[in-house]
């Protein structure tokens, strides 16, 4: 993989110490420069679990992707740079239960043998490495912590209206990209998948986030939200201007 091209895309320099500061910069810059999007899913373009295909799509064609693509490629970059890391599987919480088990891919990175959760493929979520110790971290998207819920099992939580809400549950067990084959197929094809019901593209900004859902644009900035509707023709221009995506 051309790590230099990847670093150029996310606007981060190479030849740095493999420490928490650099990892934080890599994650944050990734989330500010590469969108989470499902535009291949809604156009029924198959997504194969292959890092070469991810590289061609995300770096050669300036696209984004969903969790398997974004975290799969980012974990590959981290390994290329020398970080000790591996993929993990997660089960996302929803208001009335859980989605398909182990269907979200994220990353664990080890610094001085201490694990940190890193996730660039979950949309509006924590923008910095999160230790598995319960320590709280706050950024523009909220306040987060990780709590152990069983042996080797952890919950990513966000503080919402004074209460800790689970975003997803994960195991620290190492996973390979191929382990997500069935989940990736499910999320591309099943009517039960959130990703098959309309276009979604979202990217972090310095003080908020920009999201396109269907024809609805939501821009959040320092706690305030603006919403407006687009036409189909305006949507194509918005994808080009806001996300640099040309379909």
Coordinates of N, CA and C in Angstrom, one line a residue, residues 25-153:
X25 N -3.9 12.4 16.0 CA -3.9 13.2 14.8 C -4.3 12.4 13.6
X26 N -3.8 11.2 13.5 CA -4.2 10.3 12.4 C -5.7 10.1 12.3
X27 N -6.3 9.7 13.5 CA -7.7 9.4 13.6 C -8.5 10.7 13.3
X28 N -8.2 11.8 13.9 CA -9.0 13.0 13.7 C -8.9 13.5 12.3
X29 N -7.7 13.5 11.7 CA -7.6 14.0 10.4 C -8.3 13.1 9.4
X30 N -8.3 11.8 9.6 CA -9.0 10.8 8.8 C -10.5 11.2 8.8
X31 N -11.1 11.4 9.9 CA -12.5 11.7 10.0 C -12.9 13.0 9.4
X32 N -11.9 14.0 9.4 CA -12.2 15.3 8.8 C -12.0 15.3 7.2
X33 N -11.4 14.2 6.7 CA -11.0 14.2 5.3 C -11.6 13.1 4.5
X34 N -12.1 12.0 5.1 CA -12.6 10.9 4.4 C -14.0 10.6 4.9
X35 N -15.1 10.8 4.1 CA -16.4 10.6 4.6 C -16.8 9.2 4.9
X36 N -17.8 9.0 5.8 CA -18.5 7.8 5.9 C -19.7 7.9 4.9
X37 N -19.8 6.9 4.0 CA -20.9 6.9 3.0 C -21.2 5.5 2.5
X38 N -22.5 5.4 2.1 CA -23.0 4.1 1.6 C -23.4 4.1 0.2
X39 N -22.9 5.0 -0.6 CA -23.4 5.3 -2.0 C -23.2 4.1 -2.9
X40 N -22.3 3.3 -2.7 CA -22.2 2.0 -3.5 C -23.3 1.0 -3.1
X41 N -23.6 1.0 -1.8 CA -24.6 0.1 -1.3 C -26.0 0.4 -2.0
X42 N -26.4 1.7 -2.0 CA -27.7 2.0 -2.5 C -27.7 1.9 -4.0
X43 N -26.6 1.9 -4.7 CA -26.5 1.7 -6.1 C -26.2 0.3 -6.5
X44 N -26.2 -0.6 -5.5 CA -26.1 -2.0 -5.7 C -24.7 -2.4 -6.4
X45 N -23.7 -1.6 -6.0 CA -22.3 -1.9 -6.5 C -21.7 -2.8 -5.4
X46 N -21.4 -4.0 -5.7 CA -20.9 -4.9 -4.6 C -19.6 -4.4 -4.0
X47 N -19.5 -4.5 -2.7 CA -18.3 -4.2 -1.9 C -17.6 -5.4 -1.5
X48 N -16.4 -5.7 -2.0 CA -15.6 -6.9 -1.6 C -14.7 -6.5 -0.5
X49 N -14.4 -7.4 0.4 CA -13.5 -7.2 1.5 C -12.1 -7.4 1.1
X50 N -11.5 -6.4 0.4 CA -10.2 -6.4 -0.2 C -9.5 -5.1 0.0
X51 N -8.4 -5.0 0.7 CA -7.8 -3.7 1.0 C -7.3 -3.0 -0.3
X52 N -6.9 -3.8 -1.3 CA -6.6 -3.1 -2.6 C -7.8 -2.4 -3.2
X53 N -8.9 -3.1 -3.2 CA -10.1 -2.4 -3.7 C -10.5 -1.2 -2.8
X54 N -10.3 -1.3 -1.5 CA -10.6 -0.1 -0.7 C -9.7 1.0 -1.1
X55 N -8.4 0.7 -1.3 CA -7.4 1.8 -1.6 C -7.8 2.4 -2.9
X56 N -8.2 1.6 -3.9 CA -8.6 2.2 -5.2 C -9.8 3.1 -5.1
X57 N -10.7 2.7 -4.3 CA -12.0 3.5 -4.2 C -11.7 4.7 -3.4
X58 N -11.1 4.6 -2.2 CA -11.0 5.7 -1.3 C -9.9 6.7 -1.6
X59 N -8.8 6.2 -2.1 CA -7.6 7.0 -2.4 C -7.4 7.4 -3.8
X60 N -7.7 6.4 -4.7 CA -7.6 6.7 -6.2 C -8.9 7.5 -6.7
X61 N -10.0 7.2 -6.2 CA -11.3 7.8 -6.7 C -11.9 8.8 -5.7
X62 N -11.2 9.0 -4.6 CA -11.5 10.1 -3.6 C -12.9 9.9 -3.0
X63 N -13.2 8.6 -2.7 CA -14.5 8.3 -2.1 C -14.4 8.1 -0.6
X64 N -15.5 7.7 0.0 CA -15.5 7.3 1.4 C -15.9 5.8 1.4
X65 N -16.6 5.4 2.5 CA -17.0 4.1 2.6 C -17.7 3.8 3.9
X66 N -18.1 2.5 4.1 CA -18.6 2.2 5.5 C -17.6 1.5 6.3
X67 N -18.0 0.9 7.4 CA -17.0 0.6 8.4 C -15.9 -0.4 8.0
X68 N -16.3 -1.4 7.2 CA -15.3 -2.4 6.7 C -14.3 -1.8 5.9
X69 N -14.7 -0.9 5.0 CA -13.8 -0.2 4.1 C -12.9 0.8 4.9
X70 N -13.5 1.7 5.7 CA -12.8 2.7 6.4 C -11.8 2.2 7.4
X71 N -12.4 1.4 8.3 CA -11.5 0.8 9.4 C -10.6 -0.3 8.8
X72 N -11.0 -1.0 7.8 CA -10.2 -2.0 7.2 C -8.9 -1.4 6.6
X73 N -9.1 -0.3 5.9 CA -8.0 0.3 5.2 C -7.1 1.1 6.2
X74 N -7.8 1.8 7.2 CA -7.0 2.5 8.2 C -6.2 1.6 9.1
X75 N -6.7 0.4 9.4 CA -5.9 -0.5 10.2 C -4.7 -1.0 9.4
X76 N -4.9 -1.1 8.1 CA -3.8 -1.5 7.3 C -2.7 -0.4 7.3
X77 N -3.1 0.9 7.2 CA -2.2 2.0 7.3 C -1.5 2.0 8.6
X78 N -2.2 1.8 9.7 CA -1.6 1.8 11.1 C -0.5 0.8 11.2
X79 N -0.8 -0.4 10.6 CA 0.2 -1.5 10.6 C 1.4 -1.1 9.8
X80 N 1.2 -0.5 8.6 CA 2.3 -0.1 7.8 C 3.2 0.9 8.5
X81 N 2.6 1.8 9.3 CA 3.3 2.8 10.0 C 4.1 2.3 11.2
X82 N 3.7 1.1 11.6 CA 4.4 0.5 12.8 C 3.6 0.4 14.0
X83 N 2.3 0.8 14.0 CA 1.5 0.6 15.2 C 1.0 -0.8 15.3
X84 N 1.0 -1.3 16.6 CA 0.5 -2.6 16.9 C -1.0 -2.5 16.9
X85 N -1.7 -3.1 16.0 CA -3.2 -2.9 15.9 C -3.9 -4.2 15.3
X86 N -5.1 -4.3 15.5 CA -5.9 -5.3 14.8 C -7.4 -4.9 14.8
X87 N -8.1 -5.5 13.9 CA -9.6 -5.3 13.8 C -10.3 -6.0 15.0
X88 N -11.5 -5.5 15.3 CA -12.3 -6.1 16.3 C -13.8 -6.1 15.8
X89 N -14.6 -6.9 16.3 CA -16.0 -6.9 15.9 C -16.9 -6.3 17.0
X90 N -17.9 -5.6 16.6 CA -18.8 -4.9 17.5 C -20.2 -5.1 17.2
X91 N -21.1 -5.0 18.2 CA -22.5 -5.1 18.0 C -23.2 -3.8 18.4
X92 N -23.8 -3.2 17.5 CA -24.4 -1.8 17.7 C -25.7 -1.9 18.4
X93 N -25.8 -1.0 19.4 CA -27.0 -0.8 20.2 C -28.0 0.1 19.4
X94 N -29.3 -0.3 19.5 CA -30.3 0.6 19.0 C -31.4 0.7 20.0
X95 N -32.3 1.7 19.9 CA -33.3 1.9 21.0 C -34.0 0.7 21.5
X96 N -34.4 -0.2 20.6 CA -35.2 -1.4 21.0 C -34.4 -2.7 21.0
X97 N -33.1 -2.6 21.1 CA -32.3 -3.8 21.2 C -31.0 -3.7 20.5
X98 N -30.6 -4.7 19.7 CA -29.3 -4.7 19.1 C -29.4 -5.0 17.6
X99 N -28.5 -4.5 16.8 CA -28.5 -4.9 15.4 C -27.8 -6.3 15.3
X100 N -27.6 -6.7 14.1 CA -26.9 -8.0 13.9 C -25.6 -8.1 14.7
X101 N -25.4 -9.2 15.3 CA -24.3 -9.4 16.2 C -23.0 -9.4 15.4
X102 N -22.0 -8.7 16.0 CA -20.6 -8.6 15.4 C -20.6 -8.1 14.0
X103 N -21.5 -7.1 13.7 CA -21.6 -6.7 12.3 C -20.9 -5.3 12.0
X104 N -20.3 -4.8 13.1 CA -19.5 -3.5 12.9 C -18.1 -3.8 13.1
X105 N -17.2 -3.3 12.3 CA -15.7 -3.4 12.4 C -15.1 -2.2 13.0
X106 N -14.2 -2.3 14.0 CA -13.5 -1.2 14.5 C -12.0 -1.7 14.8
X107 N -11.2 -0.9 15.5 CA -9.8 -1.2 15.6 C -9.4 -1.1 17.1
X108 N -8.5 -2.0 17.5 CA -7.8 -1.8 18.8 C -6.3 -1.5 18.4
X109 N -5.8 -0.5 19.0 CA -4.4 -0.1 18.9 C -3.7 -0.2 20.2
X110 N -2.5 -0.8 20.3 CA -1.8 -1.0 21.6 C -0.6 0.0 21.6
X111 N -0.6 0.8 22.7 CA 0.5 1.7 23.0 C 1.1 1.4 24.3
X112 N 2.3 1.0 24.3 CA 2.9 0.5 25.6 C 2.1 -0.6 26.2
X113 N 1.6 -1.5 25.4 CA 0.8 -2.7 25.8 C -0.6 -2.3 26.3
X114 N -1.0 -1.0 26.2 CA -2.3 -0.6 26.7 C -3.2 -0.4 25.4
X115 N -4.4 -1.1 25.4 CA -5.3 -1.0 24.2 C -6.1 0.3 24.2
X116 N -6.3 0.8 23.0 CA -7.2 1.9 22.7 C -8.1 1.6 21.6
X117 N -9.4 2.0 21.8 CA -10.3 1.8 20.7 C -10.2 3.0 19.7
X118 N -10.1 2.6 18.4 CA -10.0 3.6 17.3 C -11.0 3.2 16.3
X119 N -11.8 4.2 15.9 CA -12.9 3.9 15.0 C -13.1 5.1 14.1
X120 N -12.8 5.0 12.8 CA -13.1 6.0 11.8 C -14.3 5.7 10.9
X121 N -15.0 4.7 11.3 CA -16.1 4.2 10.4 C -17.5 4.1 11.1
X122 N -17.8 5.0 12.1 CA -19.0 4.9 12.8 C -19.8 6.2 12.7
X123 N -19.5 7.1 11.8 CA -20.2 8.3 11.6 C -19.9 9.2 12.8
X124 N -21.0 9.8 13.4 CA -20.8 10.8 14.5 C -20.5 10.1 15.8
X125 N -19.2 10.0 16.0 CA -18.7 9.3 17.2 C -17.4 9.9 17.7
X126 N -16.8 9.3 18.7 CA -15.6 9.8 19.3 C -14.5 10.0 18.2
X127 N -13.8 11.1 18.3 CA -12.8 11.4 17.3 C -11.3 11.2 17.7
X128 N -11.2 10.5 18.8 CA -9.8 10.3 19.4 C -9.7 8.9 19.9
X129 N -8.5 8.4 20.1 CA -8.3 7.1 20.7 C -8.9 7.0 22.1
X130 N -9.6 6.0 22.4 CA -10.3 5.9 23.7 C -9.7 4.7 24.5
X131 N -9.1 4.9 25.6 CA -8.6 3.8 26.4 C -9.7 2.9 27.0
X132 N -9.4 1.6 27.2 CA -10.4 0.7 27.7 C -10.5 0.7 29.2
X133 N -10.0 1.8 29.9 CA -9.8 1.9 31.3 C -11.0 2.5 32.0
X134 N -12.0 3.1 31.2 CA -13.1 3.8 31.8 C -12.8 5.3 31.8
X135 N -11.6 5.8 31.4 CA -11.3 7.2 31.4 C -12.2 7.9 30.4
X136 N -12.8 9.0 30.8 CA -13.7 9.8 29.9 C -12.9 10.7 29.0
X137 N -13.4 10.8 27.8 CA -12.8 11.7 26.8 C -13.9 12.5 26.1
X138 N -13.6 13.8 25.9 CA -14.6 14.7 25.4 C -14.0 15.4 24.1
X139 N -14.8 15.5 23.1 CA -14.5 16.2 21.9 C -15.8 16.9 21.4
X140 N -15.7 17.5 20.2 CA -16.9 18.3 19.8 C -18.1 17.4 19.6
X141 N -17.9 16.1 19.4 CA -19.1 15.3 19.2 C -19.7 14.7 20.5
X142 N -19.1 14.9 21.7 CA -19.6 14.5 22.9 C -18.6 14.0 23.9
X143 N -19.1 13.4 25.0 CA -18.2 12.8 26.0 C -18.4 11.3 26.0
X144 N -17.3 10.6 26.0 CA -17.3 9.1 25.8 C -16.5 8.4 26.9
X145 N -16.8 7.1 27.1 CA -16.0 6.3 27.9 C -16.2 4.8 27.5
X146 N -15.4 3.9 28.0 CA -15.5 2.5 27.7 C -15.6 1.8 29.1
X147 N -16.6 1.0 29.2 CA -16.8 0.2 30.5 C -16.7 -1.3 30.1
X148 N -16.1 -2.1 31.0 CA -16.0 -3.5 30.8 C -17.3 -4.1 31.3
X149 N -17.9 -5.0 30.4 CA -19.2 -5.6 30.8 C -19.1 -7.1 30.9
X150 N -17.9 -7.6 30.8 CA -17.6 -9.0 30.9 C -16.2 -9.3 30.6
X151 N -15.7 -10.5 30.8 CA -14.3 -10.8 30.5 C -14.0 -10.6 29.0
X152 N -13.2 -9.5 28.7 CA -12.8 -9.2 27.4 C -13.9 -8.6 26.6
X153 N -15.0 -8.2 27.2 CA -16.2 -7.6 26.6 C -16.3 -6.2 27.1

